[in-house]
Coordinates of C-alpha atoms in Angstrom, one line a residue:
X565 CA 40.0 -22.2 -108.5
X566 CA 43.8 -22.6 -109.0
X567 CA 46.4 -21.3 -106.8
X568 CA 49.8 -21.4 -105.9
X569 CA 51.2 -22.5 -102.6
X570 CA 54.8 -21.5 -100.9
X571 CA 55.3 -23.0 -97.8
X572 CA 54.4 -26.8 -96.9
X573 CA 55.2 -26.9 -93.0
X574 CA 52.3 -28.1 -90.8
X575 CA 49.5 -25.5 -91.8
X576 CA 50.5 -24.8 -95.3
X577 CA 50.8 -28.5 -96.1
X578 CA 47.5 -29.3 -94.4
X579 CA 45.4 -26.3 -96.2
X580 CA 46.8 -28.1 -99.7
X581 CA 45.1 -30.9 -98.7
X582 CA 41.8 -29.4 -97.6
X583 CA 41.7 -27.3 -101.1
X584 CA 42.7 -30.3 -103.3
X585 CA 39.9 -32.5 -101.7
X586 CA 37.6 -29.5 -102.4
X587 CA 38.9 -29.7 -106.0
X588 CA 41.0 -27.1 -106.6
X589 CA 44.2 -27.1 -108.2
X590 CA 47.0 -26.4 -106.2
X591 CA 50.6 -26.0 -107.5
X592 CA 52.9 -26.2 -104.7
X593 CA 56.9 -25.6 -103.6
X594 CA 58.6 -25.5 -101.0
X595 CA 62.6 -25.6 -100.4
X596 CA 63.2 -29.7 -99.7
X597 CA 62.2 -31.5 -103.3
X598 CA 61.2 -34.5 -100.7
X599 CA 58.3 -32.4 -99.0
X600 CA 56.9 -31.7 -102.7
X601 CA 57.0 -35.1 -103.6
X602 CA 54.8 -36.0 -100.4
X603 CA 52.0 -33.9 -101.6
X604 CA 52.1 -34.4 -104.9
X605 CA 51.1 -38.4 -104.2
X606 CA 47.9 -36.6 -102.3
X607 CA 46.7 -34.7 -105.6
X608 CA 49.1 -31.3 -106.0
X609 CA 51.3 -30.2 -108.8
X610 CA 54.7 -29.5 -107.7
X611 CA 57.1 -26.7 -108.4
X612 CA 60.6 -27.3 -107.3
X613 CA 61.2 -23.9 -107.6
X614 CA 59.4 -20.7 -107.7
X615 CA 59.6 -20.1 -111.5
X616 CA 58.2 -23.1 -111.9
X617 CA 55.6 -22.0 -109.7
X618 CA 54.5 -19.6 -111.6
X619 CA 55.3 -20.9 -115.1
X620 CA 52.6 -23.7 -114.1
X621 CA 49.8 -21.0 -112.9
X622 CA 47.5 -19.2 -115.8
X623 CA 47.9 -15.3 -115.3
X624 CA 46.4 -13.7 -113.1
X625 CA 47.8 -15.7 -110.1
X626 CA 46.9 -16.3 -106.7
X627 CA 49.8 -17.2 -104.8
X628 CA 49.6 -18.0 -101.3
X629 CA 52.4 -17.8 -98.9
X630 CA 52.5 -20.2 -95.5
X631 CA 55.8 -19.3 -94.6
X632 CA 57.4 -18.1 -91.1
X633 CA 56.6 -14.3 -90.4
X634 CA 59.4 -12.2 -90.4
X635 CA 62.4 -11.8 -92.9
X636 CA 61.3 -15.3 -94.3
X637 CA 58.5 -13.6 -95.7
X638 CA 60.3 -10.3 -97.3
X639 CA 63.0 -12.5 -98.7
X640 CA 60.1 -15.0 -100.7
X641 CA 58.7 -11.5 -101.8
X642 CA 61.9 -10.6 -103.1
X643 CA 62.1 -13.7 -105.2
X644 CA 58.7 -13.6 -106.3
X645 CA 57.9 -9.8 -107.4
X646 CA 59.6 -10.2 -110.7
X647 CA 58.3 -13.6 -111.4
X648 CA 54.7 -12.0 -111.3
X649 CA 52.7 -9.9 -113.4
X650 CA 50.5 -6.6 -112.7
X651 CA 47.2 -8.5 -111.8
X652 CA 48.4 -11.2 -110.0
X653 CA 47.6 -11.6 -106.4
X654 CA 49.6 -12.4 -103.2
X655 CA 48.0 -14.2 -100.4
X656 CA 50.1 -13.9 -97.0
X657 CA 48.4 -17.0 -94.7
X658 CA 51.1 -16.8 -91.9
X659 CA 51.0 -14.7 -88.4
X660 CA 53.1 -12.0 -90.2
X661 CA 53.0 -8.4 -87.7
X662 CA 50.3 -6.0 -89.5
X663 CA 52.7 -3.4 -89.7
X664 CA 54.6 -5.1 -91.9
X665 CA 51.9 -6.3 -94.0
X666 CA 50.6 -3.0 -94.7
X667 CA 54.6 -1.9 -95.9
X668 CA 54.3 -5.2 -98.1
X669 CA 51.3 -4.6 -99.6
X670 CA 52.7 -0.7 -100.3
X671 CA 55.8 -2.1 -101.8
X672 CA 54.3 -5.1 -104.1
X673 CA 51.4 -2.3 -105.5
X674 CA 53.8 -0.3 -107.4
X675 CA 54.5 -3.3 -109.4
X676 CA 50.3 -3.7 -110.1
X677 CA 50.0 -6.6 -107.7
X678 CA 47.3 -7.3 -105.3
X679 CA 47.9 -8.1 -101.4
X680 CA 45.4 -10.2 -99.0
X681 CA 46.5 -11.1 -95.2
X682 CA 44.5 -13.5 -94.0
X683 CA 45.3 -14.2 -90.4
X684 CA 44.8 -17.8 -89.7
X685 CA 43.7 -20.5 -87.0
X686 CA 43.3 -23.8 -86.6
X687 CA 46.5 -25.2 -86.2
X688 CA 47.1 -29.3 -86.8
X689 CA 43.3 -29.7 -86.7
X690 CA 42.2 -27.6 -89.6
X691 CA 42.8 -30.5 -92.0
X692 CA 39.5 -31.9 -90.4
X693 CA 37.6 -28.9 -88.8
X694 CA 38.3 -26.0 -90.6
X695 CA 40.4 -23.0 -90.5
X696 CA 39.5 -20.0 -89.0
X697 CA 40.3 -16.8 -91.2
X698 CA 40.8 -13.4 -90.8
X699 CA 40.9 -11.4 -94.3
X700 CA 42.3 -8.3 -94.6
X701 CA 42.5 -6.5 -98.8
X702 CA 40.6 -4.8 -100.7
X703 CA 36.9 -6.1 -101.7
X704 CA 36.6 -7.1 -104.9
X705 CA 40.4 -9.1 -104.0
X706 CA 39.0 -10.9 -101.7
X707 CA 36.0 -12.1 -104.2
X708 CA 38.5 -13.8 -106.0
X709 CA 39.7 -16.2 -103.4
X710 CA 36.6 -16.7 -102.0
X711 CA 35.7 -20.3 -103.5
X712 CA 39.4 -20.9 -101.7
X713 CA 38.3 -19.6 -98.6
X714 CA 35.1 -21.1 -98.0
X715 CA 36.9 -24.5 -99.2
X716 CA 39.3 -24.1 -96.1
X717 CA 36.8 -22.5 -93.7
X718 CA 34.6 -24.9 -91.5
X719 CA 31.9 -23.7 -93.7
X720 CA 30.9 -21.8 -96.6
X721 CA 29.6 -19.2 -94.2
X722 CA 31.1 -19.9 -90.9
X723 CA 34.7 -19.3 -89.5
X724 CA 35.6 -16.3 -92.3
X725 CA 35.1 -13.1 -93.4
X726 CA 36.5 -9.8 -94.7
X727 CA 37.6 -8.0 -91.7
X728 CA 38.7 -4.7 -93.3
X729 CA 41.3 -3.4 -95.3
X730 CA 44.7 -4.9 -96.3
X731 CA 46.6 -5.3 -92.7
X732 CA 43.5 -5.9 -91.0
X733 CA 43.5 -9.5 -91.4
X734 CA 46.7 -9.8 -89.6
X735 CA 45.8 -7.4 -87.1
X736 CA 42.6 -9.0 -86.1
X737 CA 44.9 -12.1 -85.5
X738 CA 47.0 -10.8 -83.8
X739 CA 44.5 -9.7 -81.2
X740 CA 43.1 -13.4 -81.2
X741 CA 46.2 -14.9 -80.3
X742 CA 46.9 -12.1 -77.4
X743 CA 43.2 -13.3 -76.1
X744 CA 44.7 -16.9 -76.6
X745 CA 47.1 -16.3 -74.2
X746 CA 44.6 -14.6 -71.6
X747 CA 42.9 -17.8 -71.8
X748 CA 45.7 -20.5 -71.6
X749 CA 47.1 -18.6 -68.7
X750 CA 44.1 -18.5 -66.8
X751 CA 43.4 -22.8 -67.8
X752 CA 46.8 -23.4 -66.8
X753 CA 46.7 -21.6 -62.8
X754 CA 43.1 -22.8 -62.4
X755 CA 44.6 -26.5 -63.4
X756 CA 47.6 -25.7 -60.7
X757 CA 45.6 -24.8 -57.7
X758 CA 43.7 -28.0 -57.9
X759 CA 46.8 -30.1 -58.4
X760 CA 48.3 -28.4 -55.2
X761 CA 45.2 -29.3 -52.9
X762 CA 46.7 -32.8 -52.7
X763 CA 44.2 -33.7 -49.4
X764 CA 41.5 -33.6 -51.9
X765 CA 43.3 -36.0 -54.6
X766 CA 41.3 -34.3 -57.9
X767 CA 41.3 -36.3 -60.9
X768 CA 42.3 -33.3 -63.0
X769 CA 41.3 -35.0 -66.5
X770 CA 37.4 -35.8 -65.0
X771 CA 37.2 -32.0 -63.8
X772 CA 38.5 -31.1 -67.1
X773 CA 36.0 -33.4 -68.9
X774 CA 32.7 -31.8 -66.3
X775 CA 33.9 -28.9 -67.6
X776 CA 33.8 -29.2 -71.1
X777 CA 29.8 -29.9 -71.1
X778 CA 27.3 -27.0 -69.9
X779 CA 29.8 -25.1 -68.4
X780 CA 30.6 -21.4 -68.9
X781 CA 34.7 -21.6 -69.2
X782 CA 33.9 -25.0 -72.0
X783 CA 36.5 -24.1 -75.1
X784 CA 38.4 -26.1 -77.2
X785 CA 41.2 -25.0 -75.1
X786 CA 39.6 -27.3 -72.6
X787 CA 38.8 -30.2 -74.6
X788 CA 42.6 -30.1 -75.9
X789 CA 43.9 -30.2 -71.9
X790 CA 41.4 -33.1 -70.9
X791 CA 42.8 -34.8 -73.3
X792 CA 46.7 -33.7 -72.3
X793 CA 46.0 -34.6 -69.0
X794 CA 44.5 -38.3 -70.0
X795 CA 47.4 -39.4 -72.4
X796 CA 50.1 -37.9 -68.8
X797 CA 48.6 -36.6 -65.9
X798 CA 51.5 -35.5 -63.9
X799 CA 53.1 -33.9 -66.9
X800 CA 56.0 -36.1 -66.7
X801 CA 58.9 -35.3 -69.1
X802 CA 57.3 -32.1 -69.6
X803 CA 59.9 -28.8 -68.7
X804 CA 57.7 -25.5 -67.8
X805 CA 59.1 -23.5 -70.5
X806 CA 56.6 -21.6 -72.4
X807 CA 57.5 -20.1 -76.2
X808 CA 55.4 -16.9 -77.5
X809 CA 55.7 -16.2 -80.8
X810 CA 55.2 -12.6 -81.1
X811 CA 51.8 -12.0 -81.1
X812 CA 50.8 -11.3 -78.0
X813 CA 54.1 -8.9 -77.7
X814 CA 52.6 -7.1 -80.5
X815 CA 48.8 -7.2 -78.8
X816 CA 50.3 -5.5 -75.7
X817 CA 52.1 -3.0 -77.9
X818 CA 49.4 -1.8 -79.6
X819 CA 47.0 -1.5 -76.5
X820 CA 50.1 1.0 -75.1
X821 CA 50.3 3.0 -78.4
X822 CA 46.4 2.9 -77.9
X823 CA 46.0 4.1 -74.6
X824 CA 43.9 0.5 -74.1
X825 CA 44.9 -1.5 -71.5
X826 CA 45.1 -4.9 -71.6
X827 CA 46.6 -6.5 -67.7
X828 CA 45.6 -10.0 -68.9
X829 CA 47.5 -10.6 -72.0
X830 CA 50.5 -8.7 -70.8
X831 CA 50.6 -10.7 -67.7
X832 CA 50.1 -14.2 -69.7
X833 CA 53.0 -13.2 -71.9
X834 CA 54.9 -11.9 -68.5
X835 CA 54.5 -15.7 -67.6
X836 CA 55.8 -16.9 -70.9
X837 CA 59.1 -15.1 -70.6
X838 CA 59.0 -15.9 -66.6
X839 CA 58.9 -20.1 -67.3
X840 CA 62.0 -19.7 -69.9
X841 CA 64.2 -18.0 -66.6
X842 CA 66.4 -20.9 -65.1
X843 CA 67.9 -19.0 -62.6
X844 CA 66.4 -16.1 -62.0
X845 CA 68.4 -12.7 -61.0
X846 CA 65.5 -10.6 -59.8
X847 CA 64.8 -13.4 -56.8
X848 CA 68.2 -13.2 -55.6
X849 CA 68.0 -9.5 -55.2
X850 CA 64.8 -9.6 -53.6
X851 CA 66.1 -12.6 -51.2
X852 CA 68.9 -10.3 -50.4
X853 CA 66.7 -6.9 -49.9
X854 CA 64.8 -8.7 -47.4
X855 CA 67.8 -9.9 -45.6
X856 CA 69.6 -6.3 -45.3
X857 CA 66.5 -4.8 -44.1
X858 CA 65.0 -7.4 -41.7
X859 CA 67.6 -10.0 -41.1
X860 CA 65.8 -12.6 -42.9
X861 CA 67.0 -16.0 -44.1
X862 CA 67.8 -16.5 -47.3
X863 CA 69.1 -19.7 -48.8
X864 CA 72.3 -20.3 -50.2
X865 CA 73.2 -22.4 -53.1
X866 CA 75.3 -25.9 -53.0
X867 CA 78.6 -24.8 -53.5
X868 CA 79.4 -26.4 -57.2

């Protein structure tokens, strides 16, 4: 099939070259004429801007954003929508918050165009393996990117599927990533407690490695921190400072509007925004409470 890309970071520049070795024809922009001309050696047709885009797709269009969630995403739209005709099909790829998706889709139908989220996974290593995708849009939407999705899944069958409506895709993902940090969280204090019982001198990479065989915790997760902890086992260089990226704010959100409660995710992203605190104010306070009621020691800091 043909399609239009926006967006060739990481992900967006990898999934061009997944669908161009499938044989599809991929017409692709993004802001800095230098990052077009690297993919159009590997096989895509560059636009250096998004007119050109869509003067070089055949009506009706697929075009498929990979750009950063948020008012990145509105202001593309806002370029876009009048370069498009009523048929013509958006694709938003990125990790954009459902809520949003479903005003998007509201907005861009009034003009006759279709809307698909499709909430993706798979990071740097979907080039090779496969990218795991969530779809959210109507049916028969959906049909029509299909030979594009099963080119970018792991298989025709495996790793995609039509999760529900439009905003469901995102959704779905959204979820996936709050269970992402659950998970990470749980790898990462595991991994400490080991590396604190020094008497015992544990070869963290070889537990890592047992682990990734037979056992019930094995995950790709785990084969990603055996190898993290081959290439630098102490960490060295490495400051504990942990980004989210909204996802897992959004998870725990939901699960409140819900009534669902979710301790797991909401402490993982707790831990997130603790590791970014330098110099935390809630310690002093309770360092101080605990002196003013029972006369214990606290420490003071080196006068600067």
């Amino acid at each position: 099939m043909e399609l239009g890309m926006i967006g060739l970071g990481k992900m967006g520049g990898y999934m061009v070259e997944r669908l161009v070795r499938g044989g599809h024809r991929v017409v692709g922009f993004a802001r800095t004429p230098a990052t077009v001309e690297e993919f159009v050696v590997k096989g895509m047709v560059g636009a250096h801007s998004l007119v050109t885009l869509c003067e070089q797709l055949k009506p009706p269009r697929v075009v498929w954003l990979m750009v950063p969630a948020g008012a990145t995403v509105d202001a593309v739209l806002g370029e876009l929508r009048p370069l498009l005709s009523p048929g013509d099909l958006i694709v938003d790829g990125g990790n954009s918050y459902y809520r949003d998706t479903l005003r998007r889709a509201a907005e861009v139908s009034k003009a006759g165009l279709g809307y698909i989220d499709v909430g993706t996974s798979g990071g740097i290593w979907g080039l090779s393996e496969g990218y795991s995708m969530m779809v959210g849009g109507d049916a028969s939407a959906v049909e029509r990117i299909r030979p594009a999705l099963e080119t970018l899944a792991p298989g025709k069958e495996q790793g995609w599927g039509r999760v529900g409506p439009v905003g469901a895709g995102h959704f779905v993902k959204m979820v996936h990533n709050g269970i992402e940090y659950g998970l990470m969280e749980a790898y990462a204090e595991g991994f400490q407690v080991m590396e604190a019982k020094k008497e015992f001198a544990i070869d963290l990479a070889q537990v890592a490695g047992i682990w990734r065989y037979g056992s019930v915790v094995r995950s790709w997760l785990l084969d990603l921190t055996e190898e993290i902890l081959r290439e630098n086992p102490t960490l060295k260089g490495v400051q504990p400072y942990v980004v989210d990226s909204g996802e897992g704010r959004w998870t725990v959100m939901e699960g409140l509007d819900l009534n669902v409660p979710t301790p797991v995710i909401a402490l993982a992203l707790e831990a997130r925004i603790r590791s970014r605190e330098t110099d935390p104010f809630s310690d002093k306070i309770l360092a101080m409470m605990r002196n003013k009621f029972g006369g214990h020691a606290i420490r003071r800091e080196d006068p600067p």
